[in-house]
Amino acid sequence: MDFSDFGKRFAGEIGIGELMDDLGDALVSDPAPLMLGGGNPAHIPEVQNIFRQRMGAILTKPGEFERVIGNYDTPQGARAFIGALAELFRDEFSWDIEPENIALTNGSQNAFFSLFNLFAGKFQGGRLKKLLLPLAPEYIGYSEVGLEPDFFYANRPEIELLEERLFKYRVDFEGLKIDDSIGAVCFSRPTNPTGNVVTDAEVSRLRELANEKGIPLIIDSAYGTPFPNIIYSDAQPVWDENIVLCLSLSKFGLPSLRTGIVVARKEIIRVVSRMTSVFSLAPGSLGPALAMDLVKSGDITRVSNDLVKPFYQRKAEQAVSLLKSEMGEDIPMRIHKPEGALFLWLWFEGLPVSSQELYQRLKQKGVLVVSGHYFFPGMESGSWNHMQQCIRVTYAQDDEVVEQGIKLLADEIKDIFSQKQT
Ligand SMILES: Cc1ncc(COP(=O)(O)O)c(C=O)c1O
């Protein structure tokens, strides 16, 4: 069939498509593979119980269930929920926010499509602008979002080697060029795939640079502040009129309800809402309905800090210590300093096979990880060996799954490196 150029992009190989297919297959195959690959958040019993109770209240209050499922919200999203969010941001962070500064979307993934194509792509007179990713590696889900070819420009990071087999990516400000060909700057904080948290100092500097050029700074806070706040280092929540803050209820525990939150200046929110009306009429209503009380009471930040963050932090520490002990000292493995999100990013310097081949071998053994090469949108493939030496593993799954997965991973890696020597 002859698809349009637009259609062909989706008909070919797409990292995010492969990842979501693997995830879906894993859930139905028997025996299920050890899923260290997806970005699914954990089922945290205490958090799930909060939503169960809230659902019970919706079901028992006369007319409430029918109202929630039976009406479209406006394209901007559930008004009462947006009002409660604005109040939370004003009260807790003193941000100068009104309801007109917030739009809901069907997941934050959906918001990136609107936002990226709003700020980058073709402009009047045929001028092209790119979206700058100041710190590669970056989220796989950005890759195919831009409607124009060569949509992204990514900046190679500095690598800081740390003790205890850790390392940290830092923004290379020397190499960072923000000229008139850049339409916006975007980074995830914490970063998927690495668990890196761009430091407050780096954020301030990026903010200054974007302000100087009069372009927006998009901060993807799907795992970050103020909720679900899966951040183990210090990081201040930030917003001002030049920042577009993207939040989500997914990693707090509601991935299936597809609720994204965009906080931005009013003229941006108006256009994002219009786009939602075209793409999907309105955002879903169930996520806002389930999270309403948590936002209104401010409990969403308390639950984030007291339940969600410690849950993942414990699992991160456990996974790091298991990886180190299972790999042994001879394997050239370094782990990105785990500062947040649900992932560990492993770098095997001198890996004798490509990270895709490692992924395939592990899949044969029943372990799913994600090959690191997907996470460099905006960088030319083959331009840096490092891109083929990393994988992402998630520690969100049950402890036994993570443990077995790491053991099989270590066996395979040892095999690969020992074959190199013989
Ligand atoms: C960094 C990052 N941003 C955004 C998203 C999208 O999340 P959602 O569309 O569920 O809000 C994800 C999902 O994994 C992510 O990892």
Tab-separated table of C-alpha atoms and ligand atoms in Angstrom:
chain	number	residue	atom	x	y	z
A	1	MET	CA	0.000	0.000	0.000
A	2	ASP	CA	1.252	3.453	-0.817
A	3	PHE	CA	1.351	5.396	2.422
A	4	SER	CA	2.055	9.118	2.583
A	5	ASP	CA	5.476	10.273	3.822
A	6	PHE	CA	3.788	10.911	7.155
A	7	GLY	CA	2.372	7.367	7.203
A	8	LYS	CA	5.690	5.780	6.189
A	9	ARG	CA	7.346	7.100	9.320
A	10	PHE	CA	5.017	4.971	11.404
A	11	ALA	CA	5.116	1.955	9.094
A	12	GLY	CA	8.891	1.514	9.575
A	13	GLU	CA	10.790	0.544	12.697
A	14	ILE	CA	10.030	2.764	15.636
A	15	GLY	CA	11.737	2.363	18.986
A	16	ILE	CA	8.766	3.306	21.092
A	17	GLY	CA	6.551	0.953	19.046
A	18	GLU	CA	8.924	-1.959	19.565
A	19	LEU	CA	9.126	-1.199	23.266
A	20	MET	CA	5.362	-0.978	23.759
A	21	ASP	CA	4.851	-4.199	21.731
A	22	ASP	CA	7.371	-6.067	23.880
A	23	LEU	CA	5.631	-4.809	26.962
A	24	GLY	CA	2.240	-5.905	25.688
A	25	ASP	CA	3.548	-9.331	24.554
A	26	ALA	CA	5.237	-9.887	27.902
A	27	LEU	CA	1.976	-9.420	29.731
A	28	VAL	CA	0.213	-12.175	27.754
A	29	SER	CA	2.982	-14.691	26.961
A	30	ASP	CA	3.473	-17.875	28.956
A	31	PRO	CA	5.921	-18.184	30.630
A	32	ALA	CA	6.130	-14.411	30.961
A	33	PRO	CA	9.609	-13.010	30.266
A	34	LEU	CA	11.379	-11.171	33.048
A	35	MET	CA	10.287	-7.669	32.250
A	36	LEU	CA	13.122	-5.279	32.900
A	37	GLY	CA	12.250	-3.433	29.736
A	38	GLY	CA	9.148	-1.333	30.045
A	39	GLY	CA	8.402	1.943	31.700
A	40	ASN	CA	5.380	0.668	33.561
A	41	PRO	CA	5.240	2.022	37.084
A	42	ALA	CA	4.998	-0.397	40.004
A	43	HIS	CA	1.707	-1.316	41.626
A	44	ILE	CA	2.267	0.244	45.026
A	45	PRO	CA	-0.431	-1.274	47.285
A	46	GLU	CA	-0.933	1.811	49.497
A	47	VAL	CA	-1.310	4.084	46.469
A	48	GLN	CA	-3.632	1.671	44.698
A	49	ASN	CA	-5.733	1.486	47.849
A	50	ILE	CA	-6.174	5.275	47.843
A	51	PHE	CA	-7.550	5.080	44.310
A	52	ARG	CA	-9.723	2.075	45.131
A	53	GLN	CA	-11.345	4.025	47.946
A	54	ARG	CA	-11.812	7.087	45.795
A	55	MET	CA	-13.431	4.932	43.109
A	56	GLY	CA	-15.742	3.509	45.800
A	57	ALA	CA	-16.759	7.035	46.772
A	58	ILE	CA	-17.473	7.919	43.123
A	59	LEU	CA	-19.607	4.795	42.767
A	60	THR	CA	-21.628	5.369	45.902
A	61	LYS	CA	-22.313	9.099	45.605
A	62	PRO	CA	-25.624	9.379	43.726
A	63	GLY	CA	-25.119	10.553	40.138
A	64	GLU	CA	-21.319	10.920	40.479
A	65	PHE	CA	-20.304	7.856	38.453
A	66	GLU	CA	-22.762	8.778	35.703
A	67	ARG	CA	-21.384	12.337	35.626
A	68	VAL	CA	-17.767	11.165	35.426
A	69	ILE	CA	-18.303	8.683	32.601
A	70	GLY	CA	-21.132	10.420	30.780
A	71	ASN	CA	-19.831	13.906	29.893
A	72	TYR	CA	-17.037	15.275	27.736
A	73	ASP	CA	-14.823	17.752	29.552
A	74	THR	CA	-13.791	20.912	27.721
A	75	PRO	CA	-10.674	20.538	25.522
A	76	GLN	CA	-8.676	22.206	28.309
A	77	GLY	CA	-9.753	19.447	30.708
A	78	ALA	CA	-11.777	18.990	33.911
A	79	ARG	CA	-12.324	22.490	35.255
A	80	ALA	CA	-12.530	21.659	38.972
A	81	PHE	CA	-9.355	19.566	38.794
A	82	ILE	CA	-7.479	22.323	36.984
A	83	GLY	CA	-8.662	24.794	39.650
A	84	ALA	CA	-7.387	22.505	42.408
A	85	LEU	CA	-4.015	22.118	40.652
A	86	ALA	CA	-3.650	25.896	40.290
A	87	GLU	CA	-4.342	26.314	44.001
A	88	LEU	CA	-1.845	23.599	44.929
A	89	PHE	CA	0.891	25.225	42.840
A	90	ARG	CA	0.152	28.658	44.290
A	91	ASP	CA	0.005	27.423	47.896
A	92	GLU	CA	2.960	25.048	47.902
A	93	PHE	CA	5.367	26.743	45.508
A	94	SER	CA	4.125	30.350	45.274
A	95	TRP	CA	3.912	30.028	41.494
A	96	ASP	CA	1.860	32.778	39.895
A	97	ILE	CA	-0.623	30.373	38.336
A	98	GLU	CA	-4.259	30.656	37.341
A	99	PRO	CA	-6.469	27.948	35.850
A	100	GLU	CA	-5.787	29.449	32.396
A	101	ASN	CA	-2.146	28.391	32.846
A	102	ILE	CA	-3.026	24.673	32.910
A	103	ALA	CA	-4.263	22.214	30.285
A	104	LEU	CA	-4.839	18.496	30.602
A	105	THR	CA	-3.933	16.095	27.803
A	106	ASN	CA	-4.432	12.393	27.173
A	107	GLY	CA	-1.115	11.487	28.779
A	108	SER	CA	1.928	13.719	28.608
A	109	GLN	CA	3.095	11.808	25.516
A	110	ASN	CA	0.198	13.495	23.765
A	111	ALA	CA	1.305	16.903	25.007
A	112	PHE	CA	4.769	16.486	23.464
A	113	PHE	CA	3.239	16.063	20.024
A	114	SER	CA	1.383	19.355	20.410
A	115	LEU	CA	4.188	21.272	22.114
A	116	PHE	CA	7.129	20.127	20.018
A	117	ASN	CA	5.351	20.865	16.740
A	118	LEU	CA	4.220	24.198	18.102
A	119	PHE	CA	7.757	25.408	18.759
A	120	ALA	CA	9.823	23.552	16.146
A	121	GLY	CA	9.338	22.659	12.492
A	122	LYS	CA	8.524	24.962	9.587
A	123	PHE	CA	8.015	28.673	10.247
A	124	GLN	CA	6.968	31.616	8.121
A	125	GLY	CA	9.121	32.004	5.031
A	126	GLY	CA	10.088	28.304	5.134
A	127	ARG	CA	12.540	28.748	8.006
A	128	LEU	CA	13.151	25.519	9.943
A	129	LYS	CA	13.648	25.359	13.681
A	130	LYS	CA	14.792	22.390	15.713
A	131	LEU	CA	14.059	21.167	19.163
A	132	LEU	CA	17.199	21.097	21.269
A	133	LEU	CA	17.769	18.233	23.686
A	134	PRO	CA	20.594	19.629	25.817
A	135	LEU	CA	21.522	16.348	27.467
A	136	ALA	CA	21.519	13.131	25.425
A	137	PRO	CA	20.617	10.343	26.094
A	138	GLU	CA	16.941	11.300	26.240
A	139	TYR	CA	13.491	9.754	26.313
A	140	ILE	CA	12.771	7.319	23.461
A	141	GLY	CA	9.213	8.635	23.209
A	142	TYR	CA	10.346	11.980	21.752
A	143	SER	CA	11.913	10.307	18.715
A	144	GLU	CA	9.090	10.290	16.192
A	145	VAL	CA	7.055	13.155	17.566
A	146	GLY	CA	8.344	15.885	15.252
A	147	LEU	CA	6.494	16.274	11.951
A	148	GLU	CA	9.545	17.498	10.020
A	149	PRO	CA	12.660	15.413	9.312
A	150	ASP	CA	15.795	16.214	11.366
A	151	PHE	CA	13.563	17.645	14.026
A	152	PHE	CA	15.902	17.253	17.010
A	153	TYR	CA	19.353	18.413	17.803
A	154	ALA	CA	20.925	16.656	20.782
A	155	ASN	CA	23.977	17.732	22.703
A	156	ARG	CA	26.504	15.071	23.649
A	157	PRO	CA	26.996	15.057	27.426
A	158	GLU	CA	30.102	15.286	29.532
A	159	ILE	CA	30.719	12.087	31.442
A	160	GLU	CA	31.805	12.424	35.024
A	161	LEU	CA	33.278	9.201	36.401
A	162	LEU	CA	32.326	8.630	40.033
A	163	GLU	CA	33.395	6.195	42.715
A	164	GLU	CA	31.718	2.833	43.293
A	165	ARG	CA	31.406	2.105	39.530
A	166	LEU	CA	29.013	5.003	39.022
A	167	PHE	CA	29.037	7.870	36.513
A	168	LYS	CA	26.923	10.945	35.800
A	169	TYR	CA	26.076	12.785	32.602
A	170	ARG	CA	26.410	16.552	32.788
A	171	VAL	CA	25.276	19.202	30.336
A	172	ASP	CA	28.248	20.234	28.213
A	173	PHE	CA	27.613	23.972	28.165
A	174	GLU	CA	30.755	24.542	26.086
A	175	GLY	CA	29.296	22.489	23.257
A	176	LEU	CA	25.744	23.765	23.645
A	177	LYS	CA	24.800	26.111	20.825
A	178	ILE	CA	21.464	27.848	20.993
A	179	ASP	CA	21.157	29.938	17.848
A	180	ASP	CA	18.182	31.056	15.743
A	181	SER	CA	17.711	27.549	14.388
A	182	ILE	CA	16.487	26.348	17.808
A	183	GLY	CA	12.777	26.727	18.608
A	184	ALA	CA	12.678	25.273	22.132
A	185	VAL	CA	14.786	23.358	24.624
A	186	CYS	CA	13.491	20.201	26.296
A	187	PHE	CA	14.764	17.732	28.846
A	188	SER	CA	13.272	15.110	31.133
A	189	ARG	CA	13.991	15.481	34.846
A	190	PRO	CA	14.584	12.818	36.124
A	191	THR	CA	15.755	11.582	32.770
A	192	ASN	CA	14.372	8.501	31.161
A	193	PRO	CA	16.507	6.377	30.458
A	194	THR	CA	19.336	7.261	32.833
A	195	GLY	CA	17.756	8.223	36.161
A	196	ASN	CA	19.863	11.386	35.969
A	197	VAL	CA	18.527	14.506	37.633
A	198	VAL	CA	19.661	17.639	35.845
A	199	THR	CA	20.977	19.734	38.730
A	200	ASP	CA	19.373	22.970	39.951
A	201	ALA	CA	22.466	24.822	38.705
A	202	GLU	CA	22.149	23.253	35.242
A	203	VAL	CA	18.434	24.129	35.167
A	204	SER	CA	19.208	27.780	36.058
A	205	ARG	CA	21.795	27.999	33.314
A	206	LEU	CA	19.486	26.420	30.713
A	207	ARG	CA	16.743	28.784	31.829
A	208	GLU	CA	19.012	31.789	31.299
A	209	LEU	CA	20.126	30.577	27.881
A	210	ALA	CA	16.539	29.929	26.726
A	211	ASN	CA	15.397	33.302	28.089
A	212	GLU	CA	18.189	35.109	26.271
A	213	LYS	CA	16.920	33.612	23.021
A	214	GLY	CA	13.259	34.122	23.919
A	215	ILE	CA	12.431	30.447	23.452
A	216	PRO	CA	10.565	28.133	25.853
A	217	LEU	CA	12.242	25.672	28.163
A	218	ILE	CA	10.164	22.489	28.275
A	219	ILE	CA	10.716	20.456	31.427
A	220	ASP	CA	9.330	16.940	31.256
A	221	SER	CA	8.641	16.108	34.867
A	222	ALA	CA	6.806	12.810	34.307
A	223	TYR	CA	8.826	11.296	37.187
A	224	GLY	CA	9.742	14.520	38.895
A	225	THR	CA	8.659	17.391	41.032
A	226	PRO	CA	6.167	18.157	42.432
A	227	PHE	CA	4.586	14.708	41.855
A	228	PRO	CA	5.331	11.765	41.744
A	229	ASN	CA	8.688	13.173	42.875
A	230	ILE	CA	10.705	10.000	42.286
A	231	ILE	CA	13.901	11.967	42.914
A	232	TYR	CA	16.589	10.858	45.359
A	233	SER	CA	18.808	13.938	45.060
A	234	ASP	CA	17.986	17.604	45.712
A	235	ALA	CA	15.875	19.236	43.023
A	236	GLN	CA	13.713	22.339	43.252
A	237	PRO	CA	10.412	22.422	41.376
A	238	VAL	CA	10.542	25.396	38.979
A	239	TRP	CA	8.064	27.250	36.827
A	240	ASP	CA	7.786	30.680	35.302
A	241	GLU	CA	6.185	32.118	32.164
A	242	ASN	CA	9.089	30.924	30.008
A	243	ILE	CA	8.910	27.358	31.262
A	244	VAL	CA	6.514	24.740	29.962
A	245	LEU	CA	6.200	22.156	32.688
A	246	CYS	CA	4.825	18.756	31.676
A	247	LEU	CA	3.471	16.576	34.454
A	248	SER	CA	1.645	13.267	34.447
A	249	LEU	CA	-0.423	11.067	36.730
A	250	SER	CA	1.049	7.936	35.100
A	251	LYS	CA	4.082	7.343	37.290
A	252	PHE	CA	2.096	8.248	40.363
A	253	GLY	CA	0.106	5.103	39.598
A	254	LEU	CA	-2.489	5.843	36.914
A	255	PRO	CA	-0.785	5.030	33.571
A	256	SER	CA	-3.930	3.548	32.057
A	257	LEU	CA	-5.985	6.684	32.659
A	258	ARG	CA	-3.792	8.803	30.341
A	259	THR	CA	-3.670	12.060	32.228
A	260	GLY	CA	-1.030	14.623	31.315
A	261	ILE	CA	-0.813	18.135	32.740
A	262	VAL	CA	0.772	21.094	30.937
A	263	VAL	CA	1.613	24.223	32.943
A	264	ALA	CA	2.532	27.154	30.720
A	265	ARG	CA	1.763	30.750	29.843
A	266	LYS	CA	-1.847	31.318	28.856
A	267	GLU	CA	-1.354	31.749	25.109
A	268	ILE	CA	0.386	28.351	24.946
A	269	ILE	CA	-2.368	26.698	26.975
A	270	ARG	CA	-5.016	28.103	24.627
A	271	VAL	CA	-3.305	26.547	21.585
A	272	VAL	CA	-2.625	23.218	23.315
A	273	SER	CA	-6.333	23.041	24.250
A	274	ARG	CA	-7.317	23.775	20.639
A	275	MET	CA	-5.012	20.992	19.481
A	276	THR	CA	-6.625	18.596	21.946
A	277	SER	CA	-10.024	19.511	20.515
A	278	VAL	CA	-8.768	18.531	17.038
A	279	PHE	CA	-6.893	15.358	18.001
A	280	SER	CA	-9.261	13.944	20.592
A	281	LEU	CA	-12.065	16.423	21.437
A	282	ALA	CA	-11.259	16.351	25.136
A	283	PRO	CA	-8.954	14.739	27.678
A	284	GLY	CA	-10.319	11.752	29.619
A	285	SER	CA	-12.179	12.524	32.822
A	286	LEU	CA	-11.478	9.521	35.027
A	287	GLY	CA	-7.864	10.376	35.955
A	288	PRO	CA	-8.837	13.856	37.191
A	289	ALA	CA	-11.836	12.388	39.044
A	290	LEU	CA	-9.689	9.812	40.872
A	291	ALA	CA	-6.917	12.280	41.734
A	292	MET	CA	-9.173	15.231	42.634
A	293	ASP	CA	-9.176	14.749	46.411
A	294	LEU	CA	-5.422	14.146	46.537
A	295	VAL	CA	-4.792	17.436	44.763
A	296	LYS	CA	-7.384	19.412	46.696
A	297	SER	CA	-5.969	18.290	50.045
A	298	GLY	CA	-2.344	18.607	48.940
A	299	ASP	CA	-1.897	14.913	49.759
A	300	ILE	CA	-0.553	14.261	46.268
A	301	THR	CA	2.813	15.758	47.260
A	302	ARG	CA	2.791	14.063	50.680
A	303	VAL	CA	1.966	10.652	49.194
A	304	SER	CA	4.681	11.233	46.585
A	305	ASN	CA	7.281	11.997	49.246
A	306	ASP	CA	6.213	9.475	51.881
A	307	LEU	CA	5.169	6.485	49.770
A	308	VAL	CA	6.134	6.670	46.119
A	309	LYS	CA	9.682	8.011	46.387
A	310	PRO	CA	10.859	5.673	49.201
A	311	PHE	CA	9.301	2.693	47.421
A	312	TYR	CA	11.424	3.243	44.321
A	313	GLN	CA	14.509	4.368	46.210
A	314	ARG	CA	14.675	1.096	48.122
A	315	LYS	CA	14.320	-0.862	44.889
A	316	ALA	CA	17.003	1.228	43.187
A	317	GLU	CA	19.487	0.614	45.994
A	318	GLN	CA	18.734	-3.104	45.993
A	319	ALA	CA	19.156	-3.383	42.220
A	320	VAL	CA	22.473	-1.474	42.250
A	321	SER	CA	23.949	-3.649	44.949
A	322	LEU	CA	22.789	-6.844	43.214
A	323	LEU	CA	24.197	-5.706	39.872
A	324	LYS	CA	27.582	-4.997	41.414
A	325	SER	CA	27.763	-8.310	43.219
A	326	GLU	CA	26.461	-10.409	40.289
A	327	MET	CA	28.724	-8.797	37.670
A	328	GLY	CA	31.862	-9.125	39.763
A	329	GLU	CA	34.833	-6.787	39.535
A	330	ASP	CA	36.169	-7.850	36.128
A	331	ILE	CA	33.270	-6.669	34.004
A	332	PRO	CA	33.715	-3.055	32.844
A	333	MET	CA	30.265	-2.022	34.021
A	334	ARG	CA	29.351	1.428	35.222
A	335	ILE	CA	25.902	2.433	36.438
A	336	HIS	CA	24.568	5.941	35.960
A	337	LYS	CA	24.174	7.437	39.424
A	338	PRO	CA	20.579	6.530	40.272
A	339	GLU	CA	18.976	9.842	41.168
A	340	GLY	CA	15.380	9.090	40.248
A	341	ALA	CA	12.774	7.585	37.869
A	342	LEU	CA	12.415	3.793	37.574
A	343	PHE	CA	15.543	2.871	35.662
A	344	LEU	CA	19.178	1.961	35.862
A	345	TRP	CA	21.335	2.855	32.897
A	346	LEU	CA	24.237	0.474	32.474
A	347	TRP	CA	27.324	1.273	30.470
A	348	PHE	CA	29.594	-1.596	29.380
A	349	GLU	CA	32.660	0.081	27.982
A	350	GLY	CA	34.185	-1.989	25.168
A	351	LEU	CA	31.083	-4.192	24.855
A	352	PRO	CA	32.061	-6.641	22.069
A	353	VAL	CA	28.521	-6.783	20.616
A	354	SER	CA	26.078	-3.965	19.892
A	355	SER	CA	23.486	-3.112	22.507
A	356	GLN	CA	20.783	-4.356	20.087
A	357	GLU	CA	22.481	-7.725	19.877
A	358	LEU	CA	22.717	-7.833	23.649
A	359	TYR	CA	18.988	-7.082	23.786
A	360	GLN	CA	18.263	-9.954	21.354
A	361	ARG	CA	20.425	-12.412	23.280
A	362	LEU	CA	18.754	-11.489	26.534
A	363	LYS	CA	15.322	-11.813	24.957
A	364	GLN	CA	16.239	-15.402	23.959
A	365	LYS	CA	17.084	-16.067	27.590
A	366	GLY	CA	13.736	-14.650	28.704
A	367	VAL	CA	14.847	-11.223	29.948
A	368	LEU	CA	13.633	-8.015	28.372
A	369	VAL	CA	15.744	-4.861	28.621
A	370	VAL	CA	15.875	-1.865	26.283
A	371	SER	CA	18.818	-1.322	23.979
A	372	GLY	CA	20.427	2.030	24.719
A	373	HIS	CA	20.794	3.140	21.093
A	374	TYR	CA	17.141	4.202	20.963
A	375	PHE	CA	17.727	6.971	23.463
A	376	PHE	CA	19.742	9.316	21.313
A	377	PRO	CA	17.175	11.196	19.236
A	378	GLY	CA	18.904	14.075	17.475
A	379	MET	CA	22.322	12.383	17.364
A	380	GLU	CA	23.601	10.703	14.250
A	381	SER	CA	23.771	6.938	14.660
A	382	GLY	CA	27.343	5.721	14.615
A	383	SER	CA	28.676	9.086	15.738
A	384	TRP	CA	29.598	7.850	19.212
A	385	ASN	CA	30.516	4.285	20.315
A	386	HIS	CA	28.988	4.951	23.691
A	387	MET	CA	25.520	4.829	22.070
A	388	GLN	CA	25.984	1.093	21.439
A	389	GLN	CA	27.380	0.246	24.860
A	390	CYS	CA	24.425	0.960	27.122
A	391	ILE	CA	21.162	-0.645	28.129
A	392	ARG	CA	18.257	0.454	30.291
A	393	VAL	CA	16.782	-1.817	32.931
A	394	THR	CA	13.796	-1.010	35.078
A	395	TYR	CA	13.627	-1.877	38.769
A	396	ALA	CA	9.884	-1.190	39.077
A	397	GLN	CA	8.839	-4.839	38.820
A	398	ASP	CA	8.529	-7.263	41.748
A	399	ASP	CA	11.772	-7.876	43.623
A	400	GLU	CA	12.012	-11.528	42.470
A	401	VAL	CA	11.633	-10.548	38.818
A	402	VAL	CA	14.323	-7.879	39.114
A	403	GLU	CA	16.609	-10.286	40.962
A	404	GLN	CA	16.239	-13.134	38.454
A	405	GLY	CA	16.535	-10.717	35.533
A	406	ILE	CA	19.762	-9.215	36.868
A	407	LYS	CA	21.248	-12.666	37.458
A	408	LEU	CA	20.542	-13.744	33.864
A	409	LEU	CA	21.839	-10.422	32.572
A	410	ALA	CA	25.085	-10.844	34.502
A	411	ASP	CA	25.527	-14.417	33.151
A	412	GLU	CA	25.076	-13.236	29.582
A	413	ILE	CA	27.419	-10.275	29.975
A	414	LYS	CA	30.102	-12.490	31.508
A	415	ASP	CA	29.711	-14.909	28.580
A	416	ILE	CA	30.057	-12.115	26.051
A	417	PHE	CA	33.164	-10.634	27.642
A	418	SER	CA	34.792	-14.048	28.171
A	419	GLN	CA	34.232	-14.937	24.470
A	420	LYS	CA	36.048	-11.718	23.604
A	421	GLN	CA	39.096	-12.828	25.539
A	422	THR	CA	39.319	-16.311	24.023
B	1	LIG	C1	10.320	10.859	30.469
B	1	LIG	C2	8.905	10.526	30.125
B	1	LIG	N1	8.087	11.512	29.782
B	1	LIG	C3	6.813	11.278	29.464
B	1	LIG	C4	6.297	9.993	29.453
B	1	LIG	C5	4.884	9.799	29.000
B	1	LIG	O1	4.037	9.465	30.028
B	1	LIG	P1	2.463	9.558	29.921
B	1	LIG	O2	2.095	9.779	28.475
B	1	LIG	O3	1.980	8.258	30.430
B	1	LIG	O4	2.047	10.721	30.757
B	1	LIG	C6	7.099	8.929	29.816
B	1	LIG	C7	6.567	7.557	29.824
B	1	LIG	O5	7.209	6.599	30.080
B	1	LIG	C8	8.449	9.201	30.158
B	1	LIG	O6	9.276	8.218	30.489
